[in-house]
Structures are given as C-alpha cells and as structure tokens.
Short mmCIF file of C-alpha atoms and ligand atoms in Angstrom, two decimals:
data_model
loop_
_atom_site.label_atom_id
_atom_site.label_comp_id
_atom_site.label_asym_id
_atom_site.label_seq_id
_atom_site.Cartn_x
_atom_site.Cartn_y
_atom_site.Cartn_z
CA UNK G 1 -47.12 80.98 -14.56
CA UNK G 2 -43.67 80.59 -12.95
CA UNK G 3 -40.82 80.99 -15.40
CA UNK G 4 -37.38 79.44 -15.68
CA UNK G 5 -34.39 80.65 -13.65
CA UNK G 6 -32.82 81.33 -17.04
CA UNK G 7 -32.45 79.61 -20.42
CA UNK G 8 -28.71 78.92 -20.21
CA UNK G 9 -25.97 79.03 -17.59
CA UNK G 10 -22.22 78.40 -17.29
CA UNK G 11 -20.82 77.37 -13.89
CA UNK G 12 -17.02 77.35 -13.53
CA UNK G 13 -15.29 74.87 -11.21
CA UNK G 14 -18.33 72.60 -11.21
CA UNK G 15 -16.75 69.20 -10.55
CA UNK G 16 -16.87 69.48 -6.74
CA UNK G 17 -17.86 71.66 -3.80
CA UNK G 18 -20.26 74.55 -4.31
CA UNK G 19 -19.93 74.42 -8.11
CA UNK G 20 -21.05 70.80 -8.31
CA UNK G 21 -23.97 71.49 -5.98
CA UNK G 22 -25.00 74.46 -8.15
CA UNK G 23 -25.19 72.20 -11.20
CA UNK G 24 -26.99 69.47 -9.21
CA UNK G 25 -29.70 71.81 -7.88
CA UNK G 26 -30.10 73.61 -11.22
CA UNK G 27 -30.66 70.38 -13.13
CA UNK G 28 -33.03 69.07 -10.44
CA UNK G 29 -35.18 72.18 -10.43
CA UNK G 30 -38.40 72.00 -12.47
CA UNK G 31 -37.67 75.63 -13.39
CA UNK G 32 -33.99 74.97 -14.12
CA UNK G 33 -32.16 76.10 -17.24
CA UNK G 34 -32.59 74.34 -20.58
CA UNK G 35 -28.81 74.32 -21.06
CA UNK G 36 -26.24 73.99 -18.28
CA UNK G 37 -22.55 74.29 -19.18
CA UNK G 38 -20.50 72.67 -16.42
CA UNK G 39 -16.97 74.07 -16.55
CA UNK G 40 -14.27 71.75 -15.27
CA UNK G 41 -10.50 71.89 -15.77
CA UNK G 42 -9.97 68.14 -16.07
CA UNK G 43 -13.21 66.56 -17.33
CA UNK G 44 -11.61 63.15 -17.81
CA UNK G 45 -9.83 63.07 -14.46
CA UNK G 46 -10.89 61.19 -11.32
CA UNK G 47 -12.17 64.38 -9.64
CA UNK G 48 -14.75 64.87 -12.39
CA UNK G 49 -16.32 61.42 -12.12
CA UNK G 50 -19.39 62.50 -10.13
CA UNK G 51 -20.02 65.38 -12.51
CA UNK G 52 -19.68 63.08 -15.53
CA UNK G 53 -22.23 60.69 -13.98
CA UNK G 54 -24.67 63.56 -13.42
CA UNK G 55 -24.13 64.82 -16.98
CA UNK G 56 -24.71 61.30 -18.32
CA UNK G 57 -28.07 61.19 -16.52
CA UNK G 58 -29.10 64.57 -17.95
CA UNK G 59 -27.48 64.48 -21.37
CA UNK G 60 -30.06 66.79 -22.89
CA UNK G 61 -29.33 69.56 -20.34
CA UNK G 62 -25.74 69.32 -19.03
CA UNK G 63 -22.69 69.78 -21.24
CA UNK G 64 -19.36 69.31 -19.47
CA UNK G 65 -16.91 71.90 -20.82
CA UNK G 66 -13.14 71.77 -20.41
CA UNK G 67 -12.39 75.08 -18.70
CA UNK G 68 -9.22 75.91 -16.80
CA UNK G 69 -9.66 79.50 -15.69
CA UNK G 70 -5.91 79.79 -15.24
CA UNK G 71 -5.42 79.19 -18.97
CA UNK G 72 -6.73 81.90 -21.36
CA UNK G 73 -6.65 79.52 -24.36
CA UNK G 74 -8.93 77.11 -22.50
CA UNK G 75 -11.40 79.94 -21.75
CA UNK G 76 -11.45 80.97 -25.42
CA UNK G 77 -12.06 77.38 -26.55
CA UNK G 78 -14.86 77.00 -23.99
CA UNK G 79 -16.54 80.18 -25.27
CA UNK G 80 -16.48 78.78 -28.83
CA UNK G 81 -18.01 75.49 -27.71
CA UNK G 82 -20.77 77.27 -25.78
CA UNK G 83 -21.42 79.58 -28.74
CA UNK G 84 -21.88 76.59 -31.03
CA UNK G 85 -24.51 75.17 -28.65
CA UNK G 86 -26.50 78.31 -27.82
CA UNK G 87 -26.17 80.06 -31.20
CA UNK G 88 -28.36 83.17 -31.51
CA UNK G 89 -29.87 82.83 -28.03
CA UNK G 90 -26.52 83.66 -26.40
CA UNK G 91 -25.68 82.80 -22.80
CA UNK G 92 -27.82 84.24 -19.98
CA UNK G 93 -25.82 83.57 -16.85
CA UNK G 94 -22.22 82.95 -15.80
CA UNK G 95 -21.42 81.87 -12.25
CA UNK G 96 -17.69 82.45 -11.75
CA UNK G 97 -17.40 79.93 -8.93
CA UNK G 98 -13.95 78.34 -9.48
CA UNK G 99 -11.44 79.60 -6.96
CA UNK G 100 -8.48 78.68 -4.79
CA UNK G 101 -7.41 79.46 -1.27
CA UNK G 102 -3.80 78.85 -0.36
CA UNK G 103 -3.78 79.93 3.32
CA UNK G 104 -0.76 82.02 4.13
CA UNK G 105 0.40 84.34 6.88
CA UNK G 106 2.72 87.23 6.03
CA UNK G 107 5.75 85.14 6.95
CA UNK G 108 4.60 82.16 4.86
CA UNK G 109 3.52 84.00 1.72
CA UNK G 110 5.81 84.74 -1.20
CA UNK G 111 5.43 86.14 -4.68
CA UNK G 112 4.49 82.89 -6.42
CA UNK G 113 1.61 82.14 -4.03
CA UNK G 114 0.25 85.69 -4.34
CA UNK G 115 0.48 85.56 -8.13
CA UNK G 116 -0.98 82.03 -8.46
CA UNK G 117 -4.02 82.82 -6.31
CA UNK G 118 -4.56 86.16 -8.09
CA UNK G 119 -4.31 84.43 -11.47
CA UNK G 120 -7.09 81.99 -10.60
CA UNK G 121 -9.36 84.22 -8.49
CA UNK G 122 -9.11 87.48 -10.46
CA UNK G 123 -7.53 87.07 -13.90
CA UNK G 124 -9.65 83.97 -14.62
CA UNK G 125 -13.04 85.67 -14.03
CA UNK G 126 -11.79 88.74 -15.95
CA UNK G 127 -10.91 86.70 -19.06
CA UNK G 128 -14.16 84.73 -18.75
CA UNK G 129 -16.09 88.04 -18.77
CA UNK G 130 -14.07 89.29 -21.74
CA UNK G 131 -14.40 86.15 -23.89
CA UNK G 132 -18.05 85.47 -23.06
CA UNK G 133 -19.19 89.09 -23.34
CA UNK G 134 -20.46 88.69 -26.93
CA UNK G 135 -22.61 85.73 -25.82
CA UNK G 136 -23.94 87.66 -22.81
CA UNK G 137 -24.74 90.61 -25.09
CA UNK G 138 -26.59 88.32 -27.48
CA UNK G 139 -28.68 86.97 -24.60
CA UNK G 140 -29.34 90.49 -23.29
CA UNK G 141 -30.70 91.41 -26.74
CA UNK G 142 -32.66 88.17 -27.22
CA UNK G 143 -34.25 88.31 -23.75
CA UNK G 144 -34.84 92.08 -23.64
CA UNK G 145 -38.55 91.47 -22.97
CA UNK G 146 -37.44 90.30 -19.48
CA UNK G 147 -37.03 92.82 -16.61
CA UNK G 148 -34.38 95.43 -17.37
CA UNK G 149 -31.63 93.45 -15.62
CA UNK G 150 -31.81 89.90 -14.30
CA UNK G 151 -30.23 86.48 -14.54
CA UNK G 152 -33.05 85.51 -16.93
CA UNK G 153 -31.72 88.15 -19.27
CA UNK G 154 -27.94 88.40 -18.81
CA UNK G 155 -25.74 88.32 -15.70
CA UNK G 156 -22.34 87.52 -14.23
CA UNK G 157 -22.15 86.31 -10.62
CA UNK G 158 -18.66 86.37 -9.11
CA UNK G 159 -18.38 84.09 -6.09
CA UNK G 160 -16.61 86.19 -3.48
CA UNK G 161 -16.33 85.90 0.30
CA UNK G 162 -16.94 87.77 3.54
CA UNK G 163 -13.15 87.70 3.94
CA UNK G 164 -12.87 90.09 0.97
CA UNK G 165 -14.48 92.90 2.96
CA UNK G 166 -11.95 95.63 3.77
CA UNK G 167 -14.42 97.17 6.23
CA UNK G 168 -14.80 93.92 8.20
CA UNK G 169 -11.14 92.82 8.11
CA UNK G 170 -10.46 93.96 11.69
CA UNK G 171 -13.28 91.67 12.93
CA UNK G 172 -12.10 88.42 11.31
CA UNK G 173 -8.43 88.74 10.32
CA UNK G 174 -7.03 86.87 13.33
CA UNK G 175 -9.30 83.83 12.67
CA UNK G 176 -8.30 83.72 8.99
CA UNK G 177 -4.97 85.41 8.26
CA UNK G 178 -5.04 84.49 4.57
CA UNK G 179 -3.10 87.09 2.61
CA UNK G 180 -3.34 85.67 -0.95
CA UNK G 181 -7.03 84.77 -0.66
CA UNK G 182 -8.28 87.98 0.98
CA UNK G 183 -6.31 90.25 -1.33
CA UNK G 184 -7.41 88.36 -4.46
CA UNK G 185 -11.09 88.37 -3.49
CA UNK G 186 -10.95 92.11 -2.68
CA UNK G 187 -9.59 92.54 -6.22
CA UNK G 188 -12.41 90.32 -7.53
CA UNK G 189 -14.84 92.75 -5.87
CA UNK G 190 -13.26 95.66 -7.76
CA UNK G 191 -13.45 93.63 -10.96
CA UNK G 192 -17.16 93.17 -10.20
CA UNK G 193 -17.67 96.94 -9.82
CA UNK G 194 -15.72 97.70 -12.99
CA UNK G 195 -17.70 95.14 -15.00
CA UNK G 196 -21.01 96.35 -13.54
CA UNK G 197 -20.25 99.88 -14.78
CA UNK G 198 -18.83 98.74 -18.10
CA UNK G 199 -21.58 96.28 -19.03
CA UNK G 200 -24.65 98.13 -17.74
CA UNK G 201 -25.36 99.68 -21.14
CA UNK G 202 -25.33 96.16 -22.58
CA UNK G 203 -28.07 95.17 -20.07
CA UNK G 204 -25.73 92.77 -18.22
CA UNK G 205 -26.05 92.58 -14.43
CA UNK G 206 -22.79 91.92 -12.52
CA UNK G 207 -22.57 91.25 -8.78
CA UNK G 208 -20.49 89.42 -6.17
CA UNK G 209 -21.98 86.73 -3.92
CA UNK G 210 -20.67 85.26 -0.65
CA UNK G 211 -21.84 81.64 -0.27
CA UNK G 212 -21.44 81.55 3.52
CA UNK G 213 -18.91 79.34 5.30
CA UNK G 214 -19.55 76.01 3.61
CA UNK G 215 -18.50 72.38 4.16
CA UNK G 216 -16.31 71.77 1.12
CA UNK G 217 -12.64 70.99 0.65
CA UNK G 218 -11.98 74.70 0.91
CA UNK G 219 -14.38 75.43 3.76
CA UNK G 220 -13.45 72.36 5.85
CA UNK G 221 -15.66 70.09 7.94
CA UNK G 222 -16.21 72.61 10.75
CA UNK G 223 -18.13 74.98 8.49
CA UNK G 224 -21.74 75.51 9.65
CA UNK G 225 -23.40 75.27 6.23
CA UNK G 226 -23.73 72.28 3.93
CA UNK G 227 -23.20 72.92 0.23
CA UNK G 228 -26.90 72.12 -0.32
CA UNK G 229 -28.03 74.81 2.17
CA UNK G 230 -25.65 77.40 0.79
CA UNK G 231 -26.62 76.75 -2.83
CA UNK G 232 -30.36 76.85 -2.05
CA UNK G 233 -29.78 80.32 -0.62
CA UNK G 234 -27.49 81.42 -3.44
CA UNK G 235 -29.99 80.36 -6.11
CA UNK G 236 -32.77 82.18 -4.25
CA UNK G 237 -30.68 85.36 -4.28
CA UNK G 238 -29.56 84.95 -7.91
CA UNK G 239 -33.13 84.36 -9.12
CA UNK G 240 -34.40 87.56 -7.51
CA UNK G 241 -31.65 89.95 -8.64
CA UNK G 242 -32.77 93.12 -10.38
CA UNK G 243 -31.14 96.26 -11.74
CA UNK G 244 -30.66 97.68 -8.23
CA UNK G 245 -28.34 94.76 -7.38
CA UNK G 246 -25.78 95.30 -10.12
CA UNK G 247 -22.40 96.19 -8.62
CA UNK G 248 -23.27 94.89 -5.13
CA UNK G 249 -21.74 92.33 -2.74
CA UNK G 250 -24.43 90.17 -1.11
CA UNK G 251 -24.39 87.02 0.99
CA UNK G 252 -26.34 83.79 0.35
CA UNK G 253 -29.29 85.18 2.30
CA UNK G 254 -29.39 88.37 0.22
CA UNK G 255 -27.86 90.58 2.94
CA UNK G 256 -25.51 93.32 1.84
CA UNK G 257 -21.82 93.06 2.86
CA UNK G 258 -19.77 96.26 3.17
CA UNK G 259 -16.88 96.42 0.67
P1 LIG S 1 -13.51 73.77 -3.45
O1 LIG S 1 -12.06 73.87 -3.15
O2 LIG S 1 -14.30 72.71 -2.80
O3 LIG S 1 -13.73 73.70 -5.04
C1 LIG S 1 -13.05 74.60 -5.86
C2 LIG S 1 -13.48 74.37 -7.30
O4 LIG S 1 -12.77 75.32 -8.12
C3 LIG S 1 -13.09 72.97 -7.80
O5 LIG S 1 -14.07 72.53 -8.70
C4 LIG S 1 -11.79 73.24 -8.53
O6 LIG S 1 -11.49 72.29 -9.55
C5 LIG S 1 -12.10 74.58 -9.14
N1 LIG S 1 -10.89 75.25 -9.62
C6 LIG S 1 -9.83 75.69 -8.93
N2 LIG S 1 -8.92 76.22 -9.76
C7 LIG S 1 -9.44 76.11 -11.02
C8 LIG S 1 -8.98 76.46 -12.31
N3 LIG S 1 -7.78 77.01 -12.52
N4 LIG S 1 -9.79 76.22 -13.37
C9 LIG S 1 -11.00 75.66 -13.20
N5 LIG S 1 -11.47 75.26 -12.00
C10 LIG S 1 -10.70 75.50 -10.92
O7 LIG S 1 -14.08 75.20 -3.08
P2 LIG S 1 -15.59 75.67 -2.77
O8 LIG S 1 -16.54 74.89 -3.55
O9 LIG S 1 -15.72 75.78 -1.31
O10 LIG S 1 -15.49 77.18 -3.32
C11 LIG S 1 -16.17 77.64 -4.47
C12 LIG S 1 -16.11 79.15 -4.45
O11 LIG S 1 -16.70 79.65 -3.25
C13 LIG S 1 -14.68 79.70 -4.48
O12 LIG S 1 -14.62 80.82 -5.33
C14 LIG S 1 -14.45 80.12 -3.03
O13 LIG S 1 -13.51 81.15 -2.91
C15 LIG S 1 -15.84 80.56 -2.61
N6 LIG S 1 -16.07 80.53 -1.18
C16 LIG S 1 -16.09 79.35 -0.49
C17 LIG S 1 -16.34 79.35 0.89
C18 LIG S 1 -16.41 78.10 1.69
O14 LIG S 1 -16.61 78.21 2.93
N7 LIG S 1 -16.30 76.93 1.13
C19 LIG S 1 -16.54 80.62 1.63
C20 LIG S 1 -16.50 81.79 0.80
C21 LIG S 1 -16.27 81.73 -0.54
P3 LIG S 1 -10.38 71.10 -9.36
O15 LIG S 1 -11.11 69.93 -8.78
O16 LIG S 1 -9.89 70.89 -10.74
O17 LIG S 1 -9.33 71.63 -8.43
#
C-alpha cells in the first residue's frame, strides 16, 4: 500500500510562486500530508488572496500561518501555533522556500542590500531550524518506524539555486551577476551542511534543493519551467530522499550539483 508523503509539512513563502504551487500540489495529492502549514508574511494582504481561497477550500488540511522569516518573533510565534496543532506528533517536514533576489552587480550593490538578502535567505532558514527543531525531533521520535531518514520521518529542505554553486560560477556568472543572491545562497548551502551534521543524531535529514529556472516573479517569464513542472519534480525528489541524501545539493530532477 502506498503511504503518505508525510503527516505534516510547513512551507515558507507559500502565497505565490513555487511556494504556492508546493501547497497546491500537496493538498491535491491523494497521498498528501494530513496537515499543511502555509507560511505567509502577510496573510491578510492582497498577495495572499489565492492562498486564502485554497485554504478555505481545504480547511481541514491547510492552516495559513503568519510567518515573516525576516522577523525572529514571527518565527517563534509560528512555531507555537504549529506546536498547538500537531501536539505530540511533531512536524515532519519543513520546506524553507521563502527567498529574495535583489539583482546587483558589484557597482550597484551596497551593504544594506547584501545584509537584507542575507537576512532573508540565510538568517531566516537558520532561525526556522532553531525554533522548529523540538517539533522536528518529536516527529523523528514518533515516526522512527519509518526508514532511518526521510521526509516521512523528519526533514528540512532548503530551497537553493544552481547560482549558489562556487564550482559552476565561472560558467554562469556573466548571465547572472547577482552578488547578494549568489553569496547568500552559497551561505545557505553551508547552513545546510552544518544542520545536516548537527541534526543527524536526531534523525533529521537536511538537504538543499534547486527548483530549476522557473516562471515566477523571481524567475521571470523567459524561464523554461512552469512552477507546476518544477514542483512535480521537487516533490518527486523530496519523497524519495534517504539517509544518503542528507547534506547534499540536488536539482529538481534529483541530479547532484557541485558545491
Ligand atoms: P517569488 O519571488 O515568486 O516568491 C518568493 C516568495 O517568498 C513569496 O511568497 C514571498 O512572499 C516570500 N518571501 C520573501 N521574503 C519573505 C519573508 N521575509 N518572509 C516570508 N516570506 C517571504 O520566488 P520563487 O517562487 O521563484 O522562489 C522560491 C524559492 O526558489 C526562493 O528561495 C528562490 O531563491 C528559489 N529559486 C527560484 C528560482 C526561479 O527560477 N524562480 C531558481 C532557483 C531558486 P511575499 O509575497 O510576501 O513577498
């Protein structure tokens, strides 16, 4: 008998783009999670309308959670709300999807842009991991009958990018000279490796996933992949992760990307 992707999941930045499509496909799947926490920094704002409509249709599954990953107090509050809903089962899976790209050449980029992008793309996922760790640990203990490491048991997926790869920078820098974004996502990769080491004894899998170049506000209309195609691939990869994948950087097809 096929089993669920996982019992519970939190997706950050889920009001549009790849995050919204993740929630949409998860709730549509017959093997989708029982509880989906849709993180969104302004749940009552105009940009969350589509997410609110989806949540309204699936009230028993989707909970929209106020979550600004640039604001530690908001992350702490979100972890309390999720804890109240999942109780002893804990939280199986976090997809750290929320992110920003402020394109900037060397000449255009100053301290505030570097710091702002780093705050969202690196500090945010770090505080999410820290505050939600007790819930991930609870899930790892509750679902220990699952394979040793998997998203069914307990996992953090950090949404990274091909542009984070230091090895490949010489191949693609001139097409995308984005200092704040590249540097922050390379740091997110290191965060991924640190967490993978730190949390392995808790049974928590941690990896970084590149969604491909995707048609969203960030990816632009020239991108080759639709959000639906990218997310189908991402969910296929996430579902099949095992212990050997902790601490890796993979793309939406499951191919390894050099650091
Ligand atoms: P979008 O710009 O379309 O969406 C970004 C999402 O992140 C929005 O929901 C946005 O919310 C949210 N967000 C931004 N800052 C915060 C914050 N401080 N707190 C909470 N939510 C926040 O981007 P994509 O969907 O394309 O990107 C999703 C992820 O995929 C990102 O991490 C990105 O780096 C990565 N990626 C995307 C690629 C692409 O081609 N599109 C390629 C490689 C990686 P709000 O509406 O409130 O701004």
